[in-house]
Short mmCIF file of C-alpha atoms and ligand atoms in Angstrom, two decimals:
data_model
loop_
_atom_site.label_atom_id
_atom_site.label_comp_id
_atom_site.label_asym_id
_atom_site.label_seq_id
_atom_site.Cartn_x
_atom_site.Cartn_y
_atom_site.Cartn_z
CA MET A 1 81.83 113.22 82.15
CA ASN A 2 81.64 114.41 85.75
CA ILE A 3 84.55 113.63 88.07
CA ALA A 4 84.78 113.78 91.85
CA CYS A 5 87.98 113.02 93.71
CA LEU A 6 87.65 111.71 97.27
CA GLN A 7 90.85 111.25 99.24
CA PHE A 8 90.89 108.15 101.44
CA ASN A 9 92.98 106.06 103.85
CA PRO A 10 96.31 106.82 105.59
CA ILE A 11 98.17 106.68 102.24
CA GLN A 12 96.00 109.61 100.98
CA GLU A 13 94.87 107.81 97.88
CA ASN A 14 92.63 109.46 95.28
CA THR A 15 89.36 107.59 94.73
CA TYR A 16 87.45 108.90 91.70
CA VAL A 17 83.70 108.74 91.17
CA VAL A 18 82.87 109.35 87.49
CA TRP A 19 79.42 109.66 85.96
CA ASP A 20 77.52 111.04 82.99
CA ASP A 21 74.01 112.41 82.44
CA THR A 22 72.50 108.91 82.73
CA ALA A 23 73.57 109.04 86.44
CA GLU A 24 75.32 105.70 86.07
CA CYS A 25 78.71 105.88 87.73
CA ALA A 26 81.95 103.97 88.13
CA VAL A 27 84.23 104.06 91.16
CA ILE A 28 87.90 104.11 90.19
CA ASP A 29 90.41 102.81 92.78
CA ALA A 30 88.06 102.62 95.76
CA GLY A 31 90.40 103.26 98.71
CA ASN A 32 87.83 103.88 101.45
CA ALA A 33 89.11 102.03 104.50
CA SER A 34 86.92 102.78 107.53
CA GLU A 35 83.27 103.07 108.54
CA ARG A 36 83.59 106.83 108.24
CA GLU A 37 85.10 106.67 104.76
CA ASN A 38 82.56 104.07 103.60
CA ALA A 39 79.81 106.40 104.79
CA ALA A 40 81.40 109.38 103.02
CA LEU A 41 81.47 107.49 99.71
CA GLU A 42 77.92 106.20 100.21
CA ARG A 43 76.66 109.70 101.03
CA PHE A 44 78.36 111.22 97.99
CA ILE A 45 76.74 108.64 95.71
CA ALA A 46 73.30 109.10 97.31
CA GLU A 47 73.43 112.92 97.35
CA HIS A 48 74.21 112.98 93.63
CA GLY A 49 71.53 110.41 92.82
CA LEU A 50 74.10 108.10 91.23
CA ASN A 51 73.72 104.46 90.28
CA PRO A 52 77.05 102.60 90.57
CA VAL A 53 77.60 99.96 87.88
CA LEU A 54 81.32 99.23 88.17
CA ALA A 55 84.36 99.23 90.46
CA VAL A 56 87.49 99.51 88.32
CA ASN A 57 91.14 99.65 89.37
CA THR A 58 94.28 101.00 87.76
CA HIS A 59 96.30 98.46 89.77
CA GLY A 60 96.23 96.09 92.72
CA HIS A 61 98.09 97.93 95.50
CA PHE A 62 96.16 97.79 98.77
CA ASP A 63 95.81 101.56 99.15
CA HIS A 64 93.83 101.59 95.86
CA ALA A 65 91.72 98.53 96.71
CA LEU A 66 90.77 98.88 100.39
CA GLY A 67 87.21 99.92 99.48
CA VAL A 68 86.59 97.61 96.52
CA GLU A 69 84.83 94.88 98.54
CA PHE A 70 82.58 97.50 100.14
CA VAL A 71 81.58 98.89 96.72
CA ARG A 72 81.08 95.41 95.25
CA ARG A 73 78.86 94.21 98.06
CA ARG A 74 76.98 97.45 98.80
CA TYR A 75 76.03 98.05 95.15
CA GLY A 76 76.33 94.54 93.67
CA VAL A 77 78.73 95.66 90.94
CA PRO A 78 81.57 93.78 89.21
CA PHE A 79 85.22 94.60 89.89
CA ALA A 80 87.50 95.19 86.89
CA MET A 81 91.31 95.03 87.10
CA SER A 82 94.19 93.31 85.30
CA SER A 83 94.61 89.73 86.52
CA LYS A 84 98.38 90.34 86.39
CA ASP A 85 97.94 92.33 89.62
CA SER A 86 95.91 89.67 91.47
CA PHE A 87 99.06 88.61 93.38
CA LEU A 88 99.08 92.07 94.99
CA LEU A 89 95.56 91.60 96.36
CA GLU A 90 96.67 88.27 97.83
CA ASN A 91 99.66 89.99 99.50
CA ALA A 92 97.60 92.97 100.72
CA ALA A 93 97.61 92.03 104.41
CA VAL A 94 101.43 91.78 104.45
CA SER A 95 101.95 94.97 102.41
CA GLY A 96 99.44 96.80 104.59
CA SER A 97 101.23 95.81 107.79
CA LEU A 98 104.51 97.24 106.38
CA PHE A 99 102.71 100.58 106.04
CA GLY A 100 100.89 100.21 109.38
CA VAL A 101 97.50 99.89 107.69
CA LYS A 102 94.97 97.26 108.80
CA ILE A 103 93.49 95.43 105.81
CA GLY A 104 89.82 94.41 105.87
CA PRO A 105 88.07 92.16 103.33
CA MET A 106 89.69 92.29 99.88
CA PRO A 107 88.61 90.73 96.56
CA SER A 108 90.85 87.80 95.65
CA ALA A 109 90.71 88.43 91.90
CA PRO A 110 88.89 90.71 89.43
CA ASP A 111 85.45 89.76 88.03
CA ILE A 112 86.44 91.45 84.75
CA ASP A 113 90.04 90.95 83.57
CA LEU A 114 91.33 94.15 81.98
CA GLU A 115 94.04 92.10 80.22
CA ARG A 116 91.28 91.04 77.83
CA THR A 117 89.02 94.11 77.94
CA PRO A 118 89.75 97.09 75.66
CA GLU A 119 87.24 99.40 77.40
CA VAL A 120 84.88 99.55 80.37
CA ARG A 121 81.57 101.43 80.32
CA PHE A 122 79.10 103.28 82.51
CA GLY A 123 76.02 105.04 81.09
CA ARG A 124 76.95 106.33 77.63
CA THR A 125 80.63 106.69 78.53
CA ALA A 126 83.52 104.40 77.67
CA LEU A 127 86.87 104.39 79.45
CA ARG A 128 89.62 103.07 77.20
CA VAL A 129 91.97 100.62 78.94
CA ILE A 130 95.63 101.46 78.23
CA PRO A 131 98.16 98.96 79.64
CA THR A 132 100.85 100.98 81.46
CA PRO A 133 103.03 98.43 83.29
CA GLY A 134 106.04 99.49 85.37
CA HIS A 135 104.71 100.52 88.79
CA THR A 136 103.04 97.08 88.84
CA PRO A 137 102.95 94.42 86.08
CA GLY A 138 99.20 94.80 85.49
CA HIS A 139 98.88 98.55 85.86
CA VAL A 140 96.49 100.21 83.41
CA SER A 141 95.53 103.82 82.74
CA LEU A 142 91.93 104.70 81.86
CA TYR A 143 91.23 107.28 79.13
CA GLU A 144 87.99 109.02 78.28
CA PRO A 145 88.58 110.48 74.79
CA GLU A 146 85.60 112.86 74.61
CA SER A 147 86.68 114.93 77.63
CA LYS A 148 90.36 114.02 77.10
CA THR A 149 90.66 112.82 80.68
CA LEU A 150 93.26 110.29 81.77
CA PHE A 151 93.32 108.37 85.06
CA THR A 152 96.96 107.43 85.54
CA GLY A 153 96.85 105.64 88.91
CA ASP A 154 100.42 105.42 90.21
CA THR A 155 102.11 105.58 86.80
CA LEU A 156 102.26 109.36 86.42
CA PHE A 157 101.86 112.03 89.11
CA ARG A 158 102.16 115.80 88.93
CA GLU A 159 105.94 116.24 88.48
CA SER A 160 106.73 112.69 89.60
CA ILE A 161 106.25 109.02 88.73
CA GLY A 162 105.23 105.92 90.69
CA ARG A 163 107.71 103.83 92.67
CA THR A 164 109.36 100.98 90.78
CA ASP A 165 111.17 99.41 93.74
CA LEU A 166 108.13 97.46 95.00
CA PRO A 167 107.53 93.79 93.94
CA GLY A 168 106.85 93.63 90.20
CA GLY A 169 108.02 97.21 89.60
CA ASP A 170 110.29 98.10 86.66
CA TYR A 171 111.76 101.52 85.83
CA SER A 172 112.27 100.81 82.12
CA TRP A 173 108.66 99.69 81.74
CA ILE A 174 107.11 102.64 83.57
CA MET A 175 109.07 105.06 81.38
CA ARG A 176 108.03 103.20 78.21
CA SER A 177 104.44 103.40 79.41
CA ILE A 178 104.63 107.14 80.04
CA LEU A 179 106.61 108.10 76.93
CA GLU A 180 105.13 105.69 74.41
CA LYS A 181 101.53 105.23 75.59
CA LEU A 182 100.52 108.34 77.57
CA LEU A 183 102.37 111.40 76.24
CA PRO A 184 101.25 110.72 72.61
CA LEU A 185 97.63 111.32 73.74
CA GLY A 186 98.39 115.06 73.59
CA ASP A 187 99.51 118.02 75.72
CA GLU A 188 95.97 119.15 76.50
CA VAL A 189 94.98 115.86 78.16
CA ARG A 190 93.83 116.28 81.78
CA VAL A 191 95.59 113.87 84.16
CA CYS A 192 93.87 112.59 87.31
CA PRO A 193 96.53 110.67 89.26
CA GLY A 194 96.27 108.15 92.09
CA HIS A 195 97.90 110.51 94.59
CA GLY A 196 98.29 114.29 94.73
CA PRO A 197 96.93 117.06 92.52
CA GLU A 198 95.75 116.99 88.90
CA THR A 199 97.99 117.96 86.03
CA THR A 200 98.12 117.82 82.22
CA LEU A 201 100.37 115.83 79.90
CA GLY A 202 101.73 119.13 78.53
CA HIS A 203 102.78 120.21 82.03
CA GLU A 204 104.52 116.89 82.63
CA THR A 205 106.42 117.08 79.34
CA LEU A 206 107.90 120.39 80.51
CA TYR A 207 108.24 120.01 84.28
CA ASN A 208 108.30 116.31 85.28
CA PRO A 209 111.99 115.67 86.09
CA PHE A 210 111.72 111.94 85.26
CA VAL A 211 110.29 112.74 81.82
CA VAL A 212 112.58 115.70 81.15
CA GLU A 213 115.80 113.77 81.86
CA VAL A 214 114.75 111.16 79.29
CA LEU A 215 113.67 113.75 76.69
CA ASN A 216 117.05 115.47 77.21
CA ASP A 217 118.82 112.13 76.56
CA GLU A 218 120.40 112.23 80.03
CA VAL A 219 118.99 108.77 80.81
CA ASN A 220 118.56 105.70 78.60
CA TYR A 221 115.26 104.36 79.90
CA ARG A 222 115.04 101.59 77.31
CA ASN A 223 117.88 99.64 78.93
CA ASP A 224 119.41 98.87 75.53
ZN1 ZN B 1 100.53 101.78 93.78
#
């Protein structure tokens, strides 16, 4: 699987274009938010001879969805996301104004509901859908087992985790997601997060302060 990371919009969100040797591609968390950024994404896809077949989101926050309508309409592809995050798309204009970001056209709901979809595909590649609630109720991570690559959205960053103080966020759930769903995939797994640089699960086990304090029993994340 080939991976390109394009950083878009004032929140510096990571949009990933992923493709295989069939040249079919998926756009993960399309955050392109201006004519210039739309053109940059379009040019990247054209220059690599790619054929988009899917827009897929880890979650519904506006900074990860600003470019979804552009991708849907420009390439006529379906949009996959958990329907549990549809309320965030509906609130995008309000959330955007709090961050000083103007919100253009947004999808109102996903075409493919990842609550009922165990994997999404492009070309010969399957991305496994792993529910990882906590940052948002419908947050998912996407895992490609062959290359051991994990797209964590805003659940897990290099040496940090996503905010849980926004509507629908929950600290106990994000830690369950990280410790019980993601870390068991293995130390060698490559992590492509929704913001900031890449990492590995092994690095996070050793150096992520939110993970380390739980592994050291300094914090009871389970709330029980
Ligand atoms: Zn987010």
